[in-house]
């Protein structure tokens, strides 16, 4: 997808330096009055001032230069470009300063973008609203007229008029709080002037919240920082985990970045309806509730990790993104990739027992490698012209490929050298904008190497290589070529010769720092011929080993200490490579199923997790194969996970660490959905016991697992009763968010057509399911092979309604399109889906559509190629 239009940027005849913004939201009528006074510098003579607005009504605009005041002669809107042009008699003289005074009116929309309303239930169960903001990337212009581009930094004075009993929050601390108006029901809250910042980081929230508070030590920040977690009344204590993590992260980042956090406070707020996961607004980070609130007693361990990570990721942005900002959105990855990598670095510092970098190899890298193995992928650095193009690159390439490439560089340079380079970059560019070239320069200076040459190969080119290994007498020959999961690289695909750190590990335990710089190179080996490439999986490539090498590595895995593969990340990496290469056809599915057998005595969660994800994708791709084949595949899966489930059991022990608890959940889930009898029987027993009020029958870690198993297994009336019970759990407002959410997300596991229709009906019913949560329903239905067609039919029949309900929110609509398509596995489907979109304007979700269709092609080719061999393999196994 290439840019269809030029970068949409504003004329540069004037330059904003300061905004004085006043807003008075009306939480009953869903509108607000606003006034903004913008200080401008005249740069080029012009009578017309053009700035961004979207769905705002400008009542008046006056330009004040010195004592002279001119009212706008004309106000015109360009709704496509989300701009307004104000024509004046004189304009701003070059070199002079002026104040543009605009009175306007806006709507508190329900699309989770701009200045929007978010519904919640009060203590009596009545639906009420709070007002909040989400501006990144291009929606500050929906809240107030502004120059809405990341490089046009300015300072902000913000004033909010709010109901007296509510909290009014913004980026800065409160400097005045006084009664407003005659009725005595309102207050006017004024906040301190912000530092110079980009518009997309401005934020304000008005709503009823409780909070808990802590202070940082001040050791690295110069002075203690006040940190608060704001949550709906009565739930603030659930912010304790996030608060503790935030205090540690702010201290850690001040040290790592060599620069104090520059604001006096950090507020973190749980928002009831939120588009993404969280947003790094400077000093006022907003979160989807599930990523901020965690109940030590009643929440699942899975959400402990995600909460800790999301907090660290957003706080990393306070430096990387907020203090130093990309010039334009083509370098979005600078923000997101870096916050991803350094966010995990902070989690690793706070929770060393979580083995974070193996987690990264298990989750983040495969997401990057998967998306980037499609022709419909894009380079990390990609030009984007307008709002819809910008939105669509918040994806696994910007986040996970970017973070993987940064990890590759940091482990090549050494993390200490890398961070020293980052400090240099931050010192040099703080309060300003910078580009990736600036970062490479600082890193090159620190390392004494040309970092740029290496990095641009990875950031400016799409894809990554597969290294094909051929074994000689005492050497290996390595050939690199682009990896595509369709398995059909041809002359038209971009040809890049990557610069690849090999990290060749040999049986003496040494890792050789070799680099592949050509398409084809030979490297010598020790006499025993035992080796593994990409030790610790710090580099971004796949390895295609010859069968003899795989059996040698399998032999190592079987050893009690796993021999050459003693590193967990190396075992995860091997599974990940073989598991992907079977999809694209370089290796056979049978050889993957053989390799799996070597892990019988495996203890590590991440290894099992990687095995589970490839087994799940095999089972899901084979969904149209004969029942007998599917049953045999389930048997393989059940034989793998059943013994593990038996070993770990259902009772969480006081001595179990977090990874053991994650492993238990994984084992029971995988055993249960593959019909392991003992697990299924126990899940059913515990489910009814739990509903009978025996709360301890299902540990919070295991609720999702049990719901999925029983809704998958029950039939008839029993299924309907169970389904209604799970729905009631979702609706129980007294439960922690994660517990309600796993209930919602499991409803789609039931295959009964009536229940599938009930799920679909809920998706469009705002009273039942918030817009932000609809995607949980669609994605589980899309993953359920027996509900997939019903979801697609529903999508086709309700396309216009879905588009008008969710279409304003570009990210949300892309997710819906993806979930309706991605489960299919036949080329006929690809054709019929393409036909459906003929004649539709798909620009706003083009990437999601292309990528989902291509991944269906990948699955279709895989099953076409390997269905027969797999059937034979299973029959003879
Ligand atoms: N800057 C993003 C928020 C964002 C995402 C804004 C998409 C606009 C569009 C934030 O820092 C972020 O990355 N949030 C993630 C969660 C994160 C911990 C991976 C998200 O929302 O998915
Ligand atoms: Zn981010």
JSON list of N, CA and C and ligand atoms in Angstrom, two decimals, residues 134-138 200-201 274-281 287-288 291 306 309-314 317 329 332 335-336 339-340 367 390-391 394 399 811, ligand 1:
[
{"chain": "A", "resi": 134, "resn": "UNK", "atom": "N", "xyz": [-8.88, 11.17, 24.08]},
{"chain": "A", "resi": 134, "resn": "UNK", "atom": "CA", "xyz": [-7.91, 10.29, 23.41]},
{"chain": "A", "resi": 134, "resn": "UNK", "atom": "C", "xyz": [-7.53, 11.03, 22.13]},
{"chain": "A", "resi": 135, "resn": "UNK", "atom": "N", "xyz": [-6.31, 11.55, 22.08]},
{"chain": "A", "resi": 135, "resn": "UNK", "atom": "CA", "xyz": [-5.91, 12.41, 20.96]},
{"chain": "A", "resi": 135, "resn": "UNK", "atom": "C", "xyz": [-4.96, 11.75, 19.97]},
{"chain": "A", "resi": 136, "resn": "UNK", "atom": "N", "xyz": [-4.11, 10.85, 20.43]},
{"chain": "A", "resi": 136, "resn": "UNK", "atom": "CA", "xyz": [-3.17, 10.27, 19.49]},
{"chain": "A", "resi": 136, "resn": "UNK", "atom": "C", "xyz": [-3.92, 9.38, 18.48]},
{"chain": "A", "resi": 137, "resn": "UNK", "atom": "N", "xyz": [-3.58, 9.45, 17.19]},
{"chain": "A", "resi": 137, "resn": "UNK", "atom": "CA", "xyz": [-2.61, 10.37, 16.63]},
{"chain": "A", "resi": 137, "resn": "UNK", "atom": "C", "xyz": [-3.19, 11.73, 16.21]},
{"chain": "A", "resi": 138, "resn": "UNK", "atom": "N", "xyz": [-4.43, 11.80, 15.76]},
{"chain": "A", "resi": 138, "resn": "UNK", "atom": "CA", "xyz": [-4.87, 13.04, 15.11]},
{"chain": "A", "resi": 138, "resn": "UNK", "atom": "C", "xyz": [-6.23, 13.52, 15.60]},
{"chain": "A", "resi": 200, "resn": "UNK", "atom": "N", "xyz": [-0.84, 15.90, 20.60]},
{"chain": "A", "resi": 200, "resn": "UNK", "atom": "CA", "xyz": [-1.45, 14.57, 20.79]},
{"chain": "A", "resi": 200, "resn": "UNK", "atom": "C", "xyz": [-1.30, 14.07, 22.23]},
{"chain": "A", "resi": 201, "resn": "UNK", "atom": "N", "xyz": [-0.46, 14.78, 23.02]},
{"chain": "A", "resi": 201, "resn": "UNK", "atom": "CA", "xyz": [-0.23, 14.36, 24.41]},
{"chain": "A", "resi": 201, "resn": "UNK", "atom": "C", "xyz": [-1.02, 15.15, 25.43]},
{"chain": "A", "resi": 274, "resn": "UNK", "atom": "N", "xyz": [-12.59, 2.74, 26.49]},
{"chain": "A", "resi": 274, "resn": "UNK", "atom": "CA", "xyz": [-11.28, 3.18, 26.01]},
{"chain": "A", "resi": 274, "resn": "UNK", "atom": "C", "xyz": [-10.91, 2.42, 24.75]},
{"chain": "A", "resi": 275, "resn": "UNK", "atom": "N", "xyz": [-10.43, 3.16, 23.74]},
{"chain": "A", "resi": 275, "resn": "UNK", "atom": "CA", "xyz": [-10.16, 2.55, 22.43]},
{"chain": "A", "resi": 275, "resn": "UNK", "atom": "C", "xyz": [-9.05, 1.50, 22.47]},
{"chain": "A", "resi": 276, "resn": "UNK", "atom": "N", "xyz": [-7.89, 1.91, 22.98]},
{"chain": "A", "resi": 276, "resn": "UNK", "atom": "CA", "xyz": [-6.74, 1.00, 22.90]},
{"chain": "A", "resi": 276, "resn": "UNK", "atom": "C", "xyz": [-6.47, 0.43, 24.29]},
{"chain": "A", "resi": 277, "resn": "UNK", "atom": "N", "xyz": [-5.21, 0.14, 24.59]},
{"chain": "A", "resi": 277, "resn": "UNK", "atom": "CA", "xyz": [-4.90, -0.41, 25.91]},
{"chain": "A", "resi": 277, "resn": "UNK", "atom": "C", "xyz": [-4.64, 0.69, 26.93]},
{"chain": "A", "resi": 278, "resn": "UNK", "atom": "N", "xyz": [-3.86, 1.68, 26.52]},
{"chain": "A", "resi": 278, "resn": "UNK", "atom": "CA", "xyz": [-3.52, 2.80, 27.40]},
{"chain": "A", "resi": 278, "resn": "UNK", "atom": "C", "xyz": [-2.91, 3.91, 26.55]},
{"chain": "A", "resi": 279, "resn": "UNK", "atom": "N", "xyz": [-2.86, 5.10, 27.11]},
{"chain": "A", "resi": 279, "resn": "UNK", "atom": "CA", "xyz": [-2.33, 6.25, 26.35]},
{"chain": "A", "resi": 279, "resn": "UNK", "atom": "C", "xyz": [-1.45, 7.10, 27.25]},
{"chain": "A", "resi": 280, "resn": "UNK", "atom": "N", "xyz": [-0.26, 7.43, 26.72]},
{"chain": "A", "resi": 280, "resn": "UNK", "atom": "CA", "xyz": [0.80, 8.03, 27.52]},
{"chain": "A", "resi": 280, "resn": "UNK", "atom": "C", "xyz": [0.71, 9.54, 27.70]},
{"chain": "A", "resi": 281, "resn": "UNK", "atom": "N", "xyz": [-0.47, 10.15, 27.67]},
{"chain": "A", "resi": 281, "resn": "UNK", "atom": "CA", "xyz": [-0.58, 11.61, 27.87]},
{"chain": "A", "resi": 281, "resn": "UNK", "atom": "C", "xyz": [0.35, 12.04, 28.99]},
{"chain": "A", "resi": 287, "resn": "UNK", "atom": "N", "xyz": [-5.99, 4.64, 30.95]},
{"chain": "A", "resi": 287, "resn": "UNK", "atom": "CA", "xyz": [-5.93, 3.19, 30.76]},
{"chain": "A", "resi": 287, "resn": "UNK", "atom": "C", "xyz": [-7.31, 2.61, 30.53]},
{"chain": "A", "resi": 288, "resn": "UNK", "atom": "N", "xyz": [-7.37, 1.59, 29.74]},
{"chain": "A", "resi": 288, "resn": "UNK", "atom": "CA", "xyz": [-8.49, 0.66, 29.75]},
{"chain": "A", "resi": 288, "resn": "UNK", "atom": "C", "xyz": [-8.45, 0.02, 31.15]},
{"chain": "A", "resi": 291, "resn": "UNK", "atom": "N", "xyz": [-6.17, -2.88, 32.23]},
{"chain": "A", "resi": 291, "resn": "UNK", "atom": "CA", "xyz": [-4.72, -2.74, 32.29]},
{"chain": "A", "resi": 291, "resn": "UNK", "atom": "C", "xyz": [-4.24, -1.87, 33.45]},
{"chain": "A", "resi": 306, "resn": "UNK", "atom": "N", "xyz": [0.34, -8.23, 32.56]},
{"chain": "A", "resi": 306, "resn": "UNK", "atom": "CA", "xyz": [-0.02, -7.22, 31.56]},
{"chain": "A", "resi": 306, "resn": "UNK", "atom": "C", "xyz": [-0.13, -5.84, 32.20]},
{"chain": "A", "resi": 309, "resn": "UNK", "atom": "N", "xyz": [3.35, -4.48, 32.74]},
{"chain": "A", "resi": 309, "resn": "UNK", "atom": "CA", "xyz": [3.96, -4.09, 31.48]},
{"chain": "A", "resi": 309, "resn": "UNK", "atom": "C", "xyz": [3.35, -2.81, 30.91]},
{"chain": "A", "resi": 310, "resn": "UNK", "atom": "N", "xyz": [2.04, -2.72, 30.91]},
{"chain": "A", "resi": 310, "resn": "UNK", "atom": "CA", "xyz": [1.41, -1.54, 30.30]},
{"chain": "A", "resi": 310, "resn": "UNK", "atom": "C", "xyz": [1.85, -0.27, 31.05]},
{"chain": "A", "resi": 311, "resn": "UNK", "atom": "N", "xyz": [1.90, -0.36, 32.37]},
{"chain": "A", "resi": 311, "resn": "UNK", "atom": "CA", "xyz": [2.36, 0.81, 33.15]},
{"chain": "A", "resi": 311, "resn": "UNK", "atom": "C", "xyz": [3.79, 1.19, 32.72]},
{"chain": "A", "resi": 312, "resn": "UNK", "atom": "N", "xyz": [4.66, 0.20, 32.66]},
{"chain": "A", "resi": 312, "resn": "UNK", "atom": "CA", "xyz": [6.06, 0.51, 32.31]},
{"chain": "A", "resi": 312, "resn": "UNK", "atom": "C", "xyz": [6.17, 1.07, 30.89]},
{"chain": "A", "resi": 313, "resn": "UNK", "atom": "N", "xyz": [5.40, 0.52, 29.99]},
{"chain": "A", "resi": 313, "resn": "UNK", "atom": "CA", "xyz": [5.42, 0.99, 28.60]},
{"chain": "A", "resi": 313, "resn": "UNK", "atom": "C", "xyz": [4.99, 2.47, 28.52]},
{"chain": "A", "resi": 314, "resn": "UNK", "atom": "N", "xyz": [3.89, 2.79, 29.18]},
{"chain": "A", "resi": 314, "resn": "UNK", "atom": "CA", "xyz": [3.39, 4.19, 29.10]},
{"chain": "A", "resi": 314, "resn": "UNK", "atom": "C", "xyz": [4.34, 5.15, 29.81]},
{"chain": "A", "resi": 317, "resn": "UNK", "atom": "N", "xyz": [7.27, 6.15, 27.72]},
{"chain": "A", "resi": 317, "resn": "UNK", "atom": "CA", "xyz": [6.93, 7.20, 26.75]},
{"chain": "A", "resi": 317, "resn": "UNK", "atom": "C", "xyz": [7.11, 8.61, 27.34]},
{"chain": "A", "resi": 329, "resn": "UNK", "atom": "N", "xyz": [4.70, 11.08, 11.71]},
{"chain": "A", "resi": 329, "resn": "UNK", "atom": "CA", "xyz": [4.21, 9.75, 12.05]},
{"chain": "A", "resi": 329, "resn": "UNK", "atom": "C", "xyz": [4.88, 8.62, 11.29]},
{"chain": "A", "resi": 332, "resn": "UNK", "atom": "N", "xyz": [6.68, 6.75, 13.75]},
{"chain": "A", "resi": 332, "resn": "UNK", "atom": "CA", "xyz": [5.92, 6.30, 14.92]},
{"chain": "A", "resi": 332, "resn": "UNK", "atom": "C", "xyz": [6.67, 5.19, 15.68]},
{"chain": "A", "resi": 335, "resn": "UNK", "atom": "N", "xyz": [8.77, 5.87, 18.75]},
{"chain": "A", "resi": 335, "resn": "UNK", "atom": "CA", "xyz": [8.02, 5.88, 20.01]},
{"chain": "A", "resi": 335, "resn": "UNK", "atom": "C", "xyz": [7.69, 4.49, 20.50]},
{"chain": "A", "resi": 336, "resn": "UNK", "atom": "N", "xyz": [7.00, 3.77, 19.64]},
{"chain": "A", "resi": 336, "resn": "UNK", "atom": "CA", "xyz": [6.35, 2.54, 20.10]},
{"chain": "A", "resi": 336, "resn": "UNK", "atom": "C", "xyz": [7.34, 1.38, 20.25]},
{"chain": "A", "resi": 339, "resn": "UNK", "atom": "N", "xyz": [9.43, 2.17, 23.39]},
{"chain": "A", "resi": 339, "resn": "UNK", "atom": "CA", "xyz": [8.67, 1.99, 24.64]},
{"chain": "A", "resi": 339, "resn": "UNK", "atom": "C", "xyz": [8.41, 0.51, 24.90]},
{"chain": "A", "resi": 340, "resn": "UNK", "atom": "N", "xyz": [8.25, -0.26, 23.84]},
{"chain": "A", "resi": 340, "resn": "UNK", "atom": "CA", "xyz": [8.04, -1.70, 24.01]},
{"chain": "A", "resi": 340, "resn": "UNK", "atom": "C", "xyz": [9.31, -2.35, 24.59]},
{"chain": "A", "resi": 367, "resn": "UNK", "atom": "N", "xyz": [4.97, -12.40, 16.91]},
{"chain": "A", "resi": 367, "resn": "UNK", "atom": "CA", "xyz": [3.98, -11.49, 16.31]},
{"chain": "A", "resi": 367, "resn": "UNK", "atom": "C", "xyz": [4.61, -10.69, 15.18]},
{"chain": "A", "resi": 390, "resn": "UNK", "atom": "N", "xyz": [-2.12, 6.79, 9.19]},
{"chain": "A", "resi": 390, "resn": "UNK", "atom": "CA", "xyz": [-1.37, 6.80, 10.45]},
{"chain": "A", "resi": 390, "resn": "UNK", "atom": "C", "xyz": [-1.92, 5.74, 11.40]},
{"chain": "A", "resi": 391, "resn": "UNK", "atom": "N", "xyz": [-3.23, 5.72, 11.55]},
{"chain": "A", "resi": 391, "resn": "UNK", "atom": "CA", "xyz": [-3.86, 4.76, 12.47]},
{"chain": "A", "resi": 391, "resn": "UNK", "atom": "C", "xyz": [-3.45, 3.33, 12.17]},
{"chain": "A", "resi": 394, "resn": "UNK", "atom": "N", "xyz": [-0.21, 1.42, 13.71]},
{"chain": "A", "resi": 394, "resn": "UNK", "atom": "CA", "xyz": [-0.05, 1.00, 15.12]},
{"chain": "A", "resi": 394, "resn": "UNK", "atom": "C", "xyz": [-0.22, -0.53, 15.12]},
{"chain": "A", "resi": 399, "resn": "UNK", "atom": "N", "xyz": [5.43, -1.92, 16.62]},
{"chain": "A", "resi": 399, "resn": "UNK", "atom": "CA", "xyz": [5.70, -2.30, 18.01]},
{"chain": "A", "resi": 399, "resn": "UNK", "atom": "C", "xyz": [6.72, -3.44, 18.10]},
{"chain": "A", "resi": 811, "resn": "UNK", "atom": "N", "xyz": [-9.21, 2.20, 14.38]},
{"chain": "A", "resi": 811, "resn": "UNK", "atom": "CA", "xyz": [-8.56, 1.00, 14.92]},
{"chain": "A", "resi": 811, "resn": "UNK", "atom": "C", "xyz": [-9.58, -0.08, 15.22]},
{"chain": "B", "resi": 1, "resn": "LIG", "atom": "N1", "xyz": [0.59, 5.39, 22.22]},
{"chain": "B", "resi": 1, "resn": "LIG", "atom": "C1", "xyz": [-0.12, 4.19, 22.45]},
{"chain": "B", "resi": 1, "resn": "LIG", "atom": "C2", "xyz": [-1.62, 4.38, 22.46]},
{"chain": "B", "resi": 1, "resn": "LIG", "atom": "C3", "xyz": [-2.26, 4.39, 21.11]},
{"chain": "B", "resi": 1, "resn": "LIG", "atom": "C4", "xyz": [-2.45, 3.20, 20.43]},
{"chain": "B", "resi": 1, "resn": "LIG", "atom": "C5", "xyz": [-2.71, 5.55, 20.56]},
{"chain": "B", "resi": 1, "resn": "LIG", "atom": "C6", "xyz": [-3.07, 3.21, 19.19]},
{"chain": "B", "resi": 1, "resn": "LIG", "atom": "C7", "xyz": [-3.32, 5.58, 19.32]},
{"chain": "B", "resi": 1, "resn": "LIG", "atom": "C8", "xyz": [-3.51, 4.40, 18.63]},
{"chain": "B", "resi": 1, "resn": "LIG", "atom": "C9", "xyz": [0.27, 3.56, 23.78]},
{"chain": "B", "resi": 1, "resn": "LIG", "atom": "O1", "xyz": [1.52, 3.90, 24.25]},
{"chain": "B", "resi": 1, "resn": "LIG", "atom": "C10", "xyz": [0.31, 2.10, 23.54]},
{"chain": "B", "resi": 1, "resn": "LIG", "atom": "O2", "xyz": [1.21, 1.65, 22.89]},
{"chain": "B", "resi": 1, "resn": "LIG", "atom": "N2", "xyz": [-0.68, 1.37, 24.02]},
{"chain": "B", "resi": 1, "resn": "LIG", "atom": "C11", "xyz": [-0.79, -0.03, 23.78]},
{"chain": "B", "resi": 1, "resn": "LIG", "atom": "C12", "xyz": [-0.57, -0.80, 25.02]},
{"chain": "B", "resi": 1, "resn": "LIG", "atom": "C13", "xyz": [0.87, -1.04, 25.18]},
{"chain": "B", "resi": 1, "resn": "LIG", "atom": "C14", "xyz": [1.25, -1.42, 26.54]},
{"chain": "B", "resi": 1, "resn": "LIG", "atom": "C15", "xyz": [1.38, -2.06, 24.21]},
{"chain": "B", "resi": 1, "resn": "LIG", "atom": "C16", "xyz": [-2.16, -0.29, 23.26]},
{"chain": "B", "resi": 1, "resn": "LIG", "atom": "O3", "xyz": [-3.01, 0.53, 23.47]},
{"chain": "B", "resi": 1, "resn": "LIG", "atom": "O4", "xyz": [-2.36, -1.35, 22.65]}
]
